[in-house]
């Protein structure tokens, strides 16, 4: 039986090629994902570890916990602690580290990086081993700065140039006096790093005389653990904590690995989808191969082969095919991983250099996935073939499915579909987070149910195309009949395309509806024309509000000033606003009371009010940052959203209790409304500061939706692999269908159907099957998009379902194109059959 199985594999090389390609693509996607993420993670970890080469023990401030009505306070790392750290036994040196956000503008005035990766710090003394100088000298004074070599390369700055930058205040214009190299991960991710002398950095970052961290180097012969023990003994335990450089490197490596796991899992999900789609192709292939060899298998049974041996022969074929596909997928996946690594460099997504990582686990996964997926998909056709009695196989009595089996299949499909729909509908009524798992389970049940029911659904849906098929005469009629001749095969072929389009359509419906909800939220909750904020989300200087308030054409402004407080023994953040103008700048529906902020009156969002048991007229005691307390009254409860929520209090009440007032953003209303000229005037008044973003409602909406758009585009790209596999499935089905119907095609040629008619028949059959899968996929996608949107609507009241008719039309057209392209080779092959040889074939 083993020799028989191997002979059959070699005898059907061409027919198995599509199966090998389908499995290979899925395996290649898995391997490419593992190679790419492992390589990237390894490079980032090695680069991060280099950043701790000059740190044996790091000393950081240990935050105290909030108790009672007292807020948590973080002790300061002073010069006194720095000196004590440097003097402990076994310490060679100690460096005080200062760091913070620093926005560097390129020569066109645009921010380098995206804000979150734009950092600044201090250069220690005249030489700092952490940042080797490539050129120039150490900075000295407020008018000198160092920039990293990557930023210098991207912007064209060199020693002697003047650079525009900002921390949280006005624009500074220091001179670049040096360029240094660094392994900093933010720089590797496309950000920037600017270094000042220590005194300047402390002044700019509001940390005069203090440090964010103290890095201690061990003397020769002193271990990190021994130095740590000495520091723990010498420094106050209630103020600081110590961590060794090795622990920092390990923590950083774990963090990098954790962050990469999300990317890896996301990509592996889509690889799994491709493999899942591929299983339909494999099952189809082996079903047709087994059907073509029915008499051969019957003869084997007649001469003594058992059912188990027949099944085993089919599985051996699947093992050989899976092993070949797995090995090919491994090689292709390594190429994909290397290509993705190079693509990041081409897209200016700078990452550290490092070797391509191909682990033994990756190799084992490739071969294992290829073999297991193929054998699982081939098991059912093999088992089905083994159960056919030899006499029935000889007379082909097994060819048609029995009524009993069809009733059982349709009943099972109906039950799965009904259960899936019921679970999904139940999940839509749940809370957003608690409804995710049930909805996922319901979606899987519904897809399985529809897949089981696809043969039943194929007849009425394909019959709906009859009026169009009549236009093509005999070819159209034959194509329609062929597509419903074997509903199971048609269903398996169409289902591969259905799954890809279900996901694409569902994501598109959600993304479009979410964008509409975000736009509606921005327009309905904001009356302000502009919102001014820091590019990285940090706090603004209070000078920004004063500057904007004094501009001609500005009719109202209000800073949003966040401050911690203690209410009822819990930490709550207050939002300070200008009580006299906040109502002119926002439009928030009020559930009860009045939107009135001033004196001792505050307004509270509905969720906070519900959690605290407050309503209009409720009074509570607040304990401020400076330890003082106040009695406030809830004037009104408003409907909060993702943009505006919290306890709003007048800044005239809040600010006197703050040590360092800072604003998260400033709302601005102008007499002329929104226009490019008005925006330019506001930016000019703020010194064209690269650290400050001036955004209108549309800008805010686009910024929020940008992440979802990026994810959607990634999904389109990743699901393209599943669509390619589905195309292979259509080609495979048609090619083997043509082989099966060789005698029939020869007869059609003999009675007068020309080659063009044969080609047209095969193409129309492919088109009908593909459109059938497309209609099912788009229908399911719309349903899932609606259901997922219901979960989002629980958190976003402005969410509303938007059906992207144009894109859905494009998706249906894509399904049609898939059908036409997939039929090119099978149609050509069918048309070139020799009619006499075809008639004589069995």
PDB file of C-alpha atoms in Angstrom, residues 241-522:
ATOM      1  CA  UNK A 241      14.743  51.764  44.590  1.00  0.00           C
ATOM      2  CA  UNK A 242      17.696  50.149  42.825  1.00  0.00           C
ATOM      3  CA  UNK A 243      17.780  47.869  39.790  1.00  0.00           C
ATOM      4  CA  UNK A 244      20.823  46.196  38.212  1.00  0.00           C
ATOM      5  CA  UNK A 245      21.679  46.769  34.551  1.00  0.00           C
ATOM      6  CA  UNK A 246      21.081  43.070  33.847  1.00  0.00           C
ATOM      7  CA  UNK A 247      17.578  43.318  35.333  1.00  0.00           C
ATOM      8  CA  UNK A 248      16.874  46.434  33.291  1.00  0.00           C
ATOM      9  CA  UNK A 249      18.012  44.659  30.119  1.00  0.00           C
ATOM     10  CA  UNK A 250      15.877  41.613  30.961  1.00  0.00           C
ATOM     11  CA  UNK A 251      12.822  43.784  31.699  1.00  0.00           C
ATOM     12  CA  UNK A 252      13.334  45.685  28.451  1.00  0.00           C
ATOM     13  CA  UNK A 253      13.729  42.424  26.513  1.00  0.00           C
ATOM     14  CA  UNK A 254      10.531  41.088  28.071  1.00  0.00           C
ATOM     15  CA  UNK A 255       8.696  44.296  27.212  1.00  0.00           C
ATOM     16  CA  UNK A 256       9.925  44.145  23.605  1.00  0.00           C
ATOM     17  CA  UNK A 257       8.958  40.482  23.367  1.00  0.00           C
ATOM     18  CA  UNK A 258       5.519  41.277  24.791  1.00  0.00           C
ATOM     19  CA  UNK A 259       4.964  44.154  22.362  1.00  0.00           C
ATOM     20  CA  UNK A 260       6.079  41.989  19.440  1.00  0.00           C
ATOM     21  CA  UNK A 261       3.748  39.173  20.498  1.00  0.00           C
ATOM     22  CA  UNK A 262       0.732  41.286  19.558  1.00  0.00           C
ATOM     23  CA  UNK A 263       2.091  41.839  16.047  1.00  0.00           C
ATOM     24  CA  UNK A 264       3.048  38.163  15.770  1.00  0.00           C
ATOM     25  CA  UNK A 265      -0.366  36.936  16.920  1.00  0.00           C
ATOM     26  CA  UNK A 266      -2.178  39.319  14.567  1.00  0.00           C
ATOM     27  CA  UNK A 267      -0.161  38.154  11.560  1.00  0.00           C
ATOM     28  CA  UNK A 268      -0.502  34.492  12.573  1.00  0.00           C
ATOM     29  CA  UNK A 269      -4.298  34.903  12.697  1.00  0.00           C
ATOM     30  CA  UNK A 270      -4.288  35.853   9.030  1.00  0.00           C
ATOM     31  CA  UNK A 271      -1.835  33.069   8.252  1.00  0.00           C
ATOM     32  CA  UNK A 272      -4.292  30.718   9.952  1.00  0.00           C
ATOM     33  CA  UNK A 273      -7.096  32.089   7.779  1.00  0.00           C
ATOM     34  CA  UNK A 274      -5.021  31.328   4.679  1.00  0.00           C
ATOM     35  CA  UNK A 275      -4.388  27.791   5.924  1.00  0.00           C
ATOM     36  CA  UNK A 276      -8.072  27.374   6.773  1.00  0.00           C
ATOM     37  CA  UNK A 277      -9.022  28.463   3.270  1.00  0.00           C
ATOM     38  CA  UNK A 278      -6.352  26.113   1.936  1.00  0.00           C
ATOM     39  CA  UNK A 279      -7.985  23.146   3.668  1.00  0.00           C
ATOM     40  CA  UNK A 280     -10.973  23.507   1.334  1.00  0.00           C
ATOM     41  CA  UNK A 281      -8.661  23.197  -1.658  1.00  0.00           C
ATOM     42  CA  UNK A 282      -6.910  20.160  -0.200  1.00  0.00           C
ATOM     43  CA  UNK A 283     -10.202  18.468   0.680  1.00  0.00           C
ATOM     44  CA  UNK A 284     -11.554  19.249  -2.794  1.00  0.00           C
ATOM     45  CA  UNK A 285      -8.445  17.883  -4.477  1.00  0.00           C
ATOM     46  CA  UNK A 286      -8.400  14.628  -2.579  1.00  0.00           C
ATOM     47  CA  UNK A 287     -12.173  14.199  -2.934  1.00  0.00           C
ATOM     48  CA  UNK A 288     -11.840  14.451  -6.716  1.00  0.00           C
ATOM     49  CA  UNK A 289      -8.709  12.285  -6.838  1.00  0.00           C
ATOM     50  CA  UNK A 290     -10.422   9.611  -4.769  1.00  0.00           C
ATOM     51  CA  UNK A 291     -13.544   9.835  -6.915  1.00  0.00           C
ATOM     52  CA  UNK A 292     -11.466   9.376 -10.080  1.00  0.00           C
ATOM     53  CA  UNK A 293      -9.758   6.325  -8.563  1.00  0.00           C
ATOM     54  CA  UNK A 294     -12.919   4.719  -7.196  1.00  0.00           C
ATOM     55  CA  UNK A 295     -12.645   1.633  -9.360  1.00  0.00           C
ATOM     56  CA  UNK A 296      -8.945   1.310  -8.585  1.00  0.00           C
ATOM     57  CA  UNK A 297      -9.650   1.442  -4.839  1.00  0.00           C
ATOM     58  CA  UNK A 298     -12.504  -1.030  -5.309  1.00  0.00           C
ATOM     59  CA  UNK A 299     -10.113  -3.462  -6.979  1.00  0.00           C
ATOM     60  CA  UNK A 300      -7.709  -3.077  -4.062  1.00  0.00           C
ATOM     61  CA  UNK A 301     -10.580  -3.878  -1.703  1.00  0.00           C
ATOM     62  CA  UNK A 302     -11.557  -6.865  -3.867  1.00  0.00           C
ATOM     63  CA  UNK A 303      -8.040  -8.366  -3.734  1.00  0.00           C
ATOM     64  CA  UNK A 304      -7.890  -8.083   0.037  1.00  0.00           C
ATOM     65  CA  UNK A 305      -7.084  -4.518   1.080  1.00  0.00           C
ATOM     66  CA  UNK A 306      -8.916  -3.438   4.228  1.00  0.00           C
ATOM     67  CA  UNK A 307     -10.727  -0.159   4.779  1.00  0.00           C
ATOM     68  CA  UNK A 308      -7.913   0.969   7.063  1.00  0.00           C
ATOM     69  CA  UNK A 309      -5.317   0.256   4.356  1.00  0.00           C
ATOM     70  CA  UNK A 310      -7.263   2.245   1.759  1.00  0.00           C
ATOM     71  CA  UNK A 311      -7.566   5.197   4.159  1.00  0.00           C
ATOM     72  CA  UNK A 312      -3.895   4.853   5.028  1.00  0.00           C
ATOM     73  CA  UNK A 313      -2.870   4.987   1.341  1.00  0.00           C
ATOM     74  CA  UNK A 314      -4.726   8.294   0.919  1.00  0.00           C
ATOM     75  CA  UNK A 315      -3.106   9.680   4.080  1.00  0.00           C
ATOM     76  CA  UNK A 316       0.350   8.626   2.859  1.00  0.00           C
ATOM     77  CA  UNK A 317      -0.258  10.626  -0.310  1.00  0.00           C
ATOM     78  CA  UNK A 318      -1.320  13.576   1.856  1.00  0.00           C
ATOM     79  CA  UNK A 319       1.808  13.178   4.004  1.00  0.00           C
ATOM     80  CA  UNK A 320       4.102  13.336   0.968  1.00  0.00           C
ATOM     81  CA  UNK A 321       2.249  16.341  -0.452  1.00  0.00           C
ATOM     82  CA  UNK A 322       2.283  18.097   2.948  1.00  0.00           C
ATOM     83  CA  UNK A 323       5.985  17.450   3.496  1.00  0.00           C
ATOM     84  CA  UNK A 324       6.889  18.830   0.056  1.00  0.00           C
ATOM     85  CA  UNK A 325       4.607  21.856   0.569  1.00  0.00           C
ATOM     86  CA  UNK A 326       5.991  22.435   4.079  1.00  0.00           C
ATOM     87  CA  UNK A 327       9.605  22.376   2.854  1.00  0.00           C
ATOM     88  CA  UNK A 328       8.783  24.732  -0.022  1.00  0.00           C
ATOM     89  CA  UNK A 329       6.799  26.973   2.336  1.00  0.00           C
ATOM     90  CA  UNK A 330       9.756  27.101   4.725  1.00  0.00           C
ATOM     91  CA  UNK A 331      12.067  28.396   1.998  1.00  0.00           C
ATOM     92  CA  UNK A 332       9.457  30.847   0.709  1.00  0.00           C
ATOM     93  CA  UNK A 333       8.697  32.013   4.270  1.00  0.00           C
ATOM     94  CA  UNK A 334      12.355  32.752   4.962  1.00  0.00           C
ATOM     95  CA  UNK A 335      12.344  34.884   1.837  1.00  0.00           C
ATOM     96  CA  UNK A 336       9.150  36.657   2.988  1.00  0.00           C
ATOM     97  CA  UNK A 337      10.663  37.348   6.417  1.00  0.00           C
ATOM     98  CA  UNK A 338      13.821  38.783   4.850  1.00  0.00           C
ATOM     99  CA  UNK A 339      11.715  40.804   2.418  1.00  0.00           C
ATOM    100  CA  UNK A 340       9.598  42.319   5.198  1.00  0.00           C
ATOM    101  CA  UNK A 341      12.772  43.222   7.072  1.00  0.00           C
ATOM    102  CA  UNK A 342      14.144  44.992   3.983  1.00  0.00           C
ATOM    103  CA  UNK A 343      10.764  46.636   3.305  1.00  0.00           C
ATOM    104  CA  UNK A 344      10.845  48.346   6.708  1.00  0.00           C
ATOM    105  CA  UNK A 345      14.167  49.910   5.773  1.00  0.00           C
ATOM    106  CA  UNK A 346      12.811  51.004   2.384  1.00  0.00           C
ATOM    107  CA  UNK A 347       9.832  52.666   4.137  1.00  0.00           C
ATOM    108  CA  UNK A 348      12.220  54.570   6.453  1.00  0.00           C
ATOM    109  CA  UNK A 349      10.989  52.532   9.446  1.00  0.00           C
ATOM    110  CA  UNK A 350      14.460  52.459  10.966  1.00  0.00           C
ATOM    111  CA  UNK A 351      15.229  49.356  13.016  1.00  0.00           C
ATOM    112  CA  UNK A 352      18.545  48.112  14.414  1.00  0.00           C
ATOM    113  CA  UNK A 353      20.681  45.816  12.285  1.00  0.00           C
ATOM    114  CA  UNK A 354      20.758  42.139  13.146  1.00  0.00           C
ATOM    115  CA  UNK A 355      20.974  38.655  11.650  1.00  0.00           C
ATOM    116  CA  UNK A 356      17.988  36.816  10.179  1.00  0.00           C
ATOM    117  CA  UNK A 357      16.650  34.553  12.953  1.00  0.00           C
ATOM    118  CA  UNK A 358      15.533  31.091  11.780  1.00  0.00           C
ATOM    119  CA  UNK A 359      14.890  29.001  14.874  1.00  0.00           C
ATOM    120  CA  UNK A 360      14.432  25.243  15.079  1.00  0.00           C
ATOM    121  CA  UNK A 361      10.892  25.957  16.242  1.00  0.00           C
ATOM    122  CA  UNK A 362      10.174  27.806  12.985  1.00  0.00           C
ATOM    123  CA  UNK A 363      11.468  24.866  10.912  1.00  0.00           C
ATOM    124  CA  UNK A 364       9.433  22.388  12.964  1.00  0.00           C
ATOM    125  CA  UNK A 365       6.331  24.577  12.670  1.00  0.00           C
ATOM    126  CA  UNK A 366       6.649  24.770   8.880  1.00  0.00           C
ATOM    127  CA  UNK A 367       6.919  21.030   8.361  1.00  0.00           C
ATOM    128  CA  UNK A 368       4.387  20.231  11.075  1.00  0.00           C
ATOM    129  CA  UNK A 369       1.755  22.662   9.802  1.00  0.00           C
ATOM    130  CA  UNK A 370       2.190  21.530   6.195  1.00  0.00           C
ATOM    131  CA  UNK A 371       1.849  17.837   7.018  1.00  0.00           C
ATOM    132  CA  UNK A 372      -0.899  18.116   9.665  1.00  0.00           C
ATOM    133  CA  UNK A 373      -3.145  20.477   7.666  1.00  0.00           C
ATOM    134  CA  UNK A 374      -2.854  18.328   4.526  1.00  0.00           C
ATOM    135  CA  UNK A 375      -3.479  15.027   6.333  1.00  0.00           C
ATOM    136  CA  UNK A 376      -6.462  16.422   8.251  1.00  0.00           C
ATOM    137  CA  UNK A 377      -8.037  17.725   5.043  1.00  0.00           C
ATOM    138  CA  UNK A 378      -7.421  14.396   3.236  1.00  0.00           C
ATOM    139  CA  UNK A 379      -8.673  12.170   6.054  1.00  0.00           C
ATOM    140  CA  UNK A 380     -12.402  12.601   5.343  1.00  0.00           C
ATOM    141  CA  UNK A 381     -12.178  11.859   1.581  1.00  0.00           C
ATOM    142  CA  UNK A 382      -9.989   8.817   2.360  1.00  0.00           C
ATOM    143  CA  UNK A 383     -12.377   7.548   4.998  1.00  0.00           C
ATOM    144  CA  UNK A 384     -15.358   8.113   2.694  1.00  0.00           C
ATOM    145  CA  UNK A 385     -13.649   6.156  -0.095  1.00  0.00           C
ATOM    146  CA  UNK A 386     -12.799   3.267   2.214  1.00  0.00           C
ATOM    147  CA  UNK A 387     -16.444   2.914   3.274  1.00  0.00           C
ATOM    148  CA  UNK A 388     -17.696   2.372  -0.292  1.00  0.00           C
ATOM    149  CA  UNK A 389     -18.419  -1.333  -0.910  1.00  0.00           C
ATOM    150  CA  UNK A 390     -16.310  -2.760  -3.776  1.00  0.00           C
ATOM    151  CA  UNK A 391     -19.353  -3.822  -5.837  1.00  0.00           C
ATOM    152  CA  UNK A 392     -20.956  -0.386  -5.488  1.00  0.00           C
ATOM    153  CA  UNK A 393     -17.680   1.274  -6.459  1.00  0.00           C
ATOM    154  CA  UNK A 394     -17.392  -0.906  -9.578  1.00  0.00           C
ATOM    155  CA  UNK A 395     -20.872   0.129 -10.701  1.00  0.00           C
ATOM    156  CA  UNK A 396     -20.484   3.759  -9.547  1.00  0.00           C
ATOM    157  CA  UNK A 397     -23.599   3.500  -7.346  1.00  0.00           C
ATOM    158  CA  UNK A 398     -21.849   5.697  -4.781  1.00  0.00           C
ATOM    159  CA  UNK A 399     -21.685   8.734  -7.064  1.00  0.00           C
ATOM    160  CA  UNK A 400     -24.802  10.498  -5.799  1.00  0.00           C
ATOM    161  CA  UNK A 401     -25.248  11.490  -2.183  1.00  0.00           C
ATOM    162  CA  UNK A 402     -28.197   9.803  -0.554  1.00  0.00           C
ATOM    163  CA  UNK A 403     -31.274  11.758   0.505  1.00  0.00           C
ATOM    164  CA  UNK A 404     -30.591  10.722   4.086  1.00  0.00           C
ATOM    165  CA  UNK A 405     -27.079  12.197   4.039  1.00  0.00           C
ATOM    166  CA  UNK A 406     -28.292  15.472   2.482  1.00  0.00           C
ATOM    167  CA  UNK A 407     -31.093  15.812   5.061  1.00  0.00           C
ATOM    168  CA  UNK A 408     -28.595  15.167   7.866  1.00  0.00           C
ATOM    169  CA  UNK A 409     -26.158  17.732   6.445  1.00  0.00           C
ATOM    170  CA  UNK A 410     -28.825  20.406   5.970  1.00  0.00           C
ATOM    171  CA  UNK A 411     -30.273  19.799   9.443  1.00  0.00           C
ATOM    172  CA  UNK A 412     -26.815  20.081  11.019  1.00  0.00           C
ATOM    173  CA  UNK A 413     -26.076  23.256   9.044  1.00  0.00           C
ATOM    174  CA  UNK A 414     -29.394  24.815  10.068  1.00  0.00           C
ATOM    175  CA  UNK A 415     -28.732  24.055  13.734  1.00  0.00           C
ATOM    176  CA  UNK A 416     -25.222  25.549  13.626  1.00  0.00           C
ATOM    177  CA  UNK A 417     -26.463  28.644  11.758  1.00  0.00           C
ATOM    178  CA  UNK A 418     -29.397  29.189  14.110  1.00  0.00           C
ATOM    179  CA  UNK A 419     -27.141  28.800  17.145  1.00  0.00           C
ATOM    180  CA  UNK A 420     -24.591  31.195  15.664  1.00  0.00           C
ATOM    181  CA  UNK A 421     -27.191  33.854  14.870  1.00  0.00           C
ATOM    182  CA  UNK A 422     -28.776  33.496  18.334  1.00  0.00           C
ATOM    183  CA  UNK A 423     -25.422  33.867  20.120  1.00  0.00           C
ATOM    184  CA  UNK A 424     -24.387  36.866  17.994  1.00  0.00           C
ATOM    185  CA  UNK A 425     -27.728  38.610  18.587  1.00  0.00           C
ATOM    186  CA  UNK A 426     -27.479  37.915  22.321  1.00  0.00           C
ATOM    187  CA  UNK A 427     -23.938  39.351  22.356  1.00  0.00           C
ATOM    188  CA  UNK A 428     -25.120  42.613  20.758  1.00  0.00           C
ATOM    189  CA  UNK A 429     -27.172  43.316  23.873  1.00  0.00           C
ATOM    190  CA  UNK A 430     -24.206  42.853  26.220  1.00  0.00           C
ATOM    191  CA  UNK A 431     -21.597  45.315  27.434  1.00  0.00           C
ATOM    192  CA  UNK A 432     -18.811  46.043  24.945  1.00  0.00           C
ATOM    193  CA  UNK A 433     -16.095  44.046  26.706  1.00  0.00           C
ATOM    194  CA  UNK A 434     -18.224  41.139  27.984  1.00  0.00           C
ATOM    195  CA  UNK A 435     -19.884  40.662  24.589  1.00  0.00           C
ATOM    196  CA  UNK A 436     -16.670  40.126  22.594  1.00  0.00           C
ATOM    197  CA  UNK A 437     -16.117  36.445  23.443  1.00  0.00           C
ATOM    198  CA  UNK A 438     -19.760  35.360  22.852  1.00  0.00           C
ATOM    199  CA  UNK A 439     -19.811  37.261  19.564  1.00  0.00           C
ATOM    200  CA  UNK A 440     -16.636  35.518  18.417  1.00  0.00           C
ATOM    201  CA  UNK A 441     -18.108  32.112  19.306  1.00  0.00           C
ATOM    202  CA  UNK A 442     -21.345  32.984  17.529  1.00  0.00           C
ATOM    203  CA  UNK A 443     -19.461  34.129  14.420  1.00  0.00           C
ATOM    204  CA  UNK A 444     -17.540  30.827  14.239  1.00  0.00           C
ATOM    205  CA  UNK A 445     -20.762  28.808  14.657  1.00  0.00           C
ATOM    206  CA  UNK A 446     -22.514  30.822  11.942  1.00  0.00           C
ATOM    207  CA  UNK A 447     -19.633  30.472   9.457  1.00  0.00           C
ATOM    208  CA  UNK A 448     -19.533  26.705  10.070  1.00  0.00           C
ATOM    209  CA  UNK A 449     -23.301  26.530   9.638  1.00  0.00           C
ATOM    210  CA  UNK A 450     -23.267  28.500   6.377  1.00  0.00           C
ATOM    211  CA  UNK A 451     -20.403  26.343   5.095  1.00  0.00           C
ATOM    212  CA  UNK A 452     -22.422  23.179   5.802  1.00  0.00           C
ATOM    213  CA  UNK A 453     -25.504  24.720   4.162  1.00  0.00           C
ATOM    214  CA  UNK A 454     -23.633  26.051   1.124  1.00  0.00           C
ATOM    215  CA  UNK A 455     -24.583  23.093  -1.135  1.00  0.00           C
ATOM    216  CA  UNK A 456     -28.259  23.768  -0.327  1.00  0.00           C
ATOM    217  CA  UNK A 457     -27.848  27.518  -0.841  1.00  0.00           C
ATOM    218  CA  UNK A 458     -25.984  27.088  -4.124  1.00  0.00           C
ATOM    219  CA  UNK A 459     -29.006  25.935  -6.128  1.00  0.00           C
ATOM    220  CA  UNK A 460     -31.379  28.906  -5.519  1.00  0.00           C
ATOM    221  CA  UNK A 461     -28.608  31.511  -5.632  1.00  0.00           C
ATOM    222  CA  UNK A 462     -27.041  30.169  -8.822  1.00  0.00           C
ATOM    223  CA  UNK A 463     -30.524  29.723 -10.308  1.00  0.00           C
ATOM    224  CA  UNK A 464     -31.014  33.466  -9.821  1.00  0.00           C
ATOM    225  CA  UNK A 465     -28.330  33.980 -12.487  1.00  0.00           C
ATOM    226  CA  UNK A 466     -30.326  32.017 -15.087  1.00  0.00           C
ATOM    227  CA  UNK A 467     -31.713  35.099 -16.958  1.00  0.00           C
ATOM    228  CA  UNK A 468     -28.175  36.426 -17.426  1.00  0.00           C
ATOM    229  CA  UNK A 469     -26.759  33.036 -18.415  1.00  0.00           C
ATOM    230  CA  UNK A 470     -29.356  32.691 -21.179  1.00  0.00           C
ATOM    231  CA  UNK A 471     -27.668  35.569 -22.982  1.00  0.00           C
ATOM    232  CA  UNK A 472     -24.703  33.256 -23.635  1.00  0.00           C
ATOM    233  CA  UNK A 473     -26.848  30.539 -25.196  1.00  0.00           C
ATOM    234  CA  UNK A 474     -25.781  26.899 -24.881  1.00  0.00           C
ATOM    235  CA  UNK A 475     -22.502  27.770 -23.127  1.00  0.00           C
ATOM    236  CA  UNK A 476     -24.366  29.695 -20.436  1.00  0.00           C
ATOM    237  CA  UNK A 477     -26.904  26.922 -19.900  1.00  0.00           C
ATOM    238  CA  UNK A 478     -24.198  24.265 -19.626  1.00  0.00           C
ATOM    239  CA  UNK A 479     -22.132  26.449 -17.241  1.00  0.00           C
ATOM    240  CA  UNK A 480     -25.107  26.887 -14.912  1.00  0.00           C
ATOM    241  CA  UNK A 481     -25.868  23.160 -14.923  1.00  0.00           C
ATOM    242  CA  UNK A 482     -22.223  22.267 -14.326  1.00  0.00           C
ATOM    243  CA  UNK A 483     -21.966  24.634 -11.354  1.00  0.00           C
ATOM    244  CA  UNK A 484     -24.862  22.894  -9.554  1.00  0.00           C
ATOM    245  CA  UNK A 485     -24.057  19.355 -10.737  1.00  0.00           C
ATOM    246  CA  UNK A 486     -21.850  18.725  -7.702  1.00  0.00           C
ATOM    247  CA  UNK A 487     -23.083  21.130  -4.991  1.00  0.00           C
ATOM    248  CA  UNK A 488     -20.517  19.946  -2.431  1.00  0.00           C
ATOM    249  CA  UNK A 489     -17.599  20.716  -4.699  1.00  0.00           C
ATOM    250  CA  UNK A 490     -19.088  24.078  -5.670  1.00  0.00           C
ATOM    251  CA  UNK A 491     -19.695  24.834  -1.994  1.00  0.00           C
ATOM    252  CA  UNK A 492     -16.117  24.014  -0.977  1.00  0.00           C
ATOM    253  CA  UNK A 493     -14.728  26.168  -3.799  1.00  0.00           C
ATOM    254  CA  UNK A 494     -17.022  29.114  -3.095  1.00  0.00           C
ATOM    255  CA  UNK A 495     -16.490  28.903   0.676  1.00  0.00           C
ATOM    256  CA  UNK A 496     -12.770  29.593   0.289  1.00  0.00           C
ATOM    257  CA  UNK A 497     -13.576  32.945  -1.326  1.00  0.00           C
ATOM    258  CA  UNK A 498     -16.512  33.536   1.037  1.00  0.00           C
ATOM    259  CA  UNK A 499     -14.318  33.545   4.165  1.00  0.00           C
ATOM    260  CA  UNK A 500     -11.889  36.132   2.785  1.00  0.00           C
ATOM    261  CA  UNK A 501     -14.671  38.476   1.632  1.00  0.00           C
ATOM    262  CA  UNK A 502     -16.567  38.025   4.933  1.00  0.00           C
ATOM    263  CA  UNK A 503     -13.603  39.398   6.872  1.00  0.00           C
ATOM    264  CA  UNK A 504     -12.829  42.165   4.382  1.00  0.00           C
ATOM    265  CA  UNK A 505     -16.465  43.331   4.222  1.00  0.00           C
ATOM    266  CA  UNK A 506     -16.967  43.139   7.987  1.00  0.00           C
ATOM    267  CA  UNK A 507     -13.859  45.229   8.668  1.00  0.00           C
ATOM    268  CA  UNK A 508     -14.860  47.761   6.013  1.00  0.00           C
ATOM    269  CA  UNK A 509     -18.371  48.170   7.449  1.00  0.00           C
ATOM    270  CA  UNK A 510     -16.955  48.653  10.952  1.00  0.00           C
ATOM    271  CA  UNK A 511     -14.268  51.118   9.831  1.00  0.00           C
ATOM    272  CA  UNK A 512     -16.708  53.258   7.816  1.00  0.00           C
ATOM    273  CA  UNK A 513     -19.277  53.302  10.616  1.00  0.00           C
ATOM    274  CA  UNK A 514     -16.609  54.089  13.200  1.00  0.00           C
ATOM    275  CA  UNK A 515     -15.300  56.986  11.121  1.00  0.00           C
ATOM    276  CA  UNK A 516     -18.831  58.375  10.850  1.00  0.00           C
ATOM    277  CA  UNK A 517     -19.295  58.021  14.618  1.00  0.00           C
ATOM    278  CA  UNK A 518     -16.012  59.806  15.334  1.00  0.00           C
ATOM    279  CA  UNK A 519     -16.883  62.628  12.917  1.00  0.00           C
ATOM    280  CA  UNK A 520     -20.296  62.992  14.549  1.00  0.00           C
ATOM    281  CA  UNK A 521     -18.751  62.979  18.031  1.00  0.00           C
ATOM    282  CA  UNK A 522     -16.285  65.717  17.117  1.00  0.00           C
TER     283      UNK A 522
END
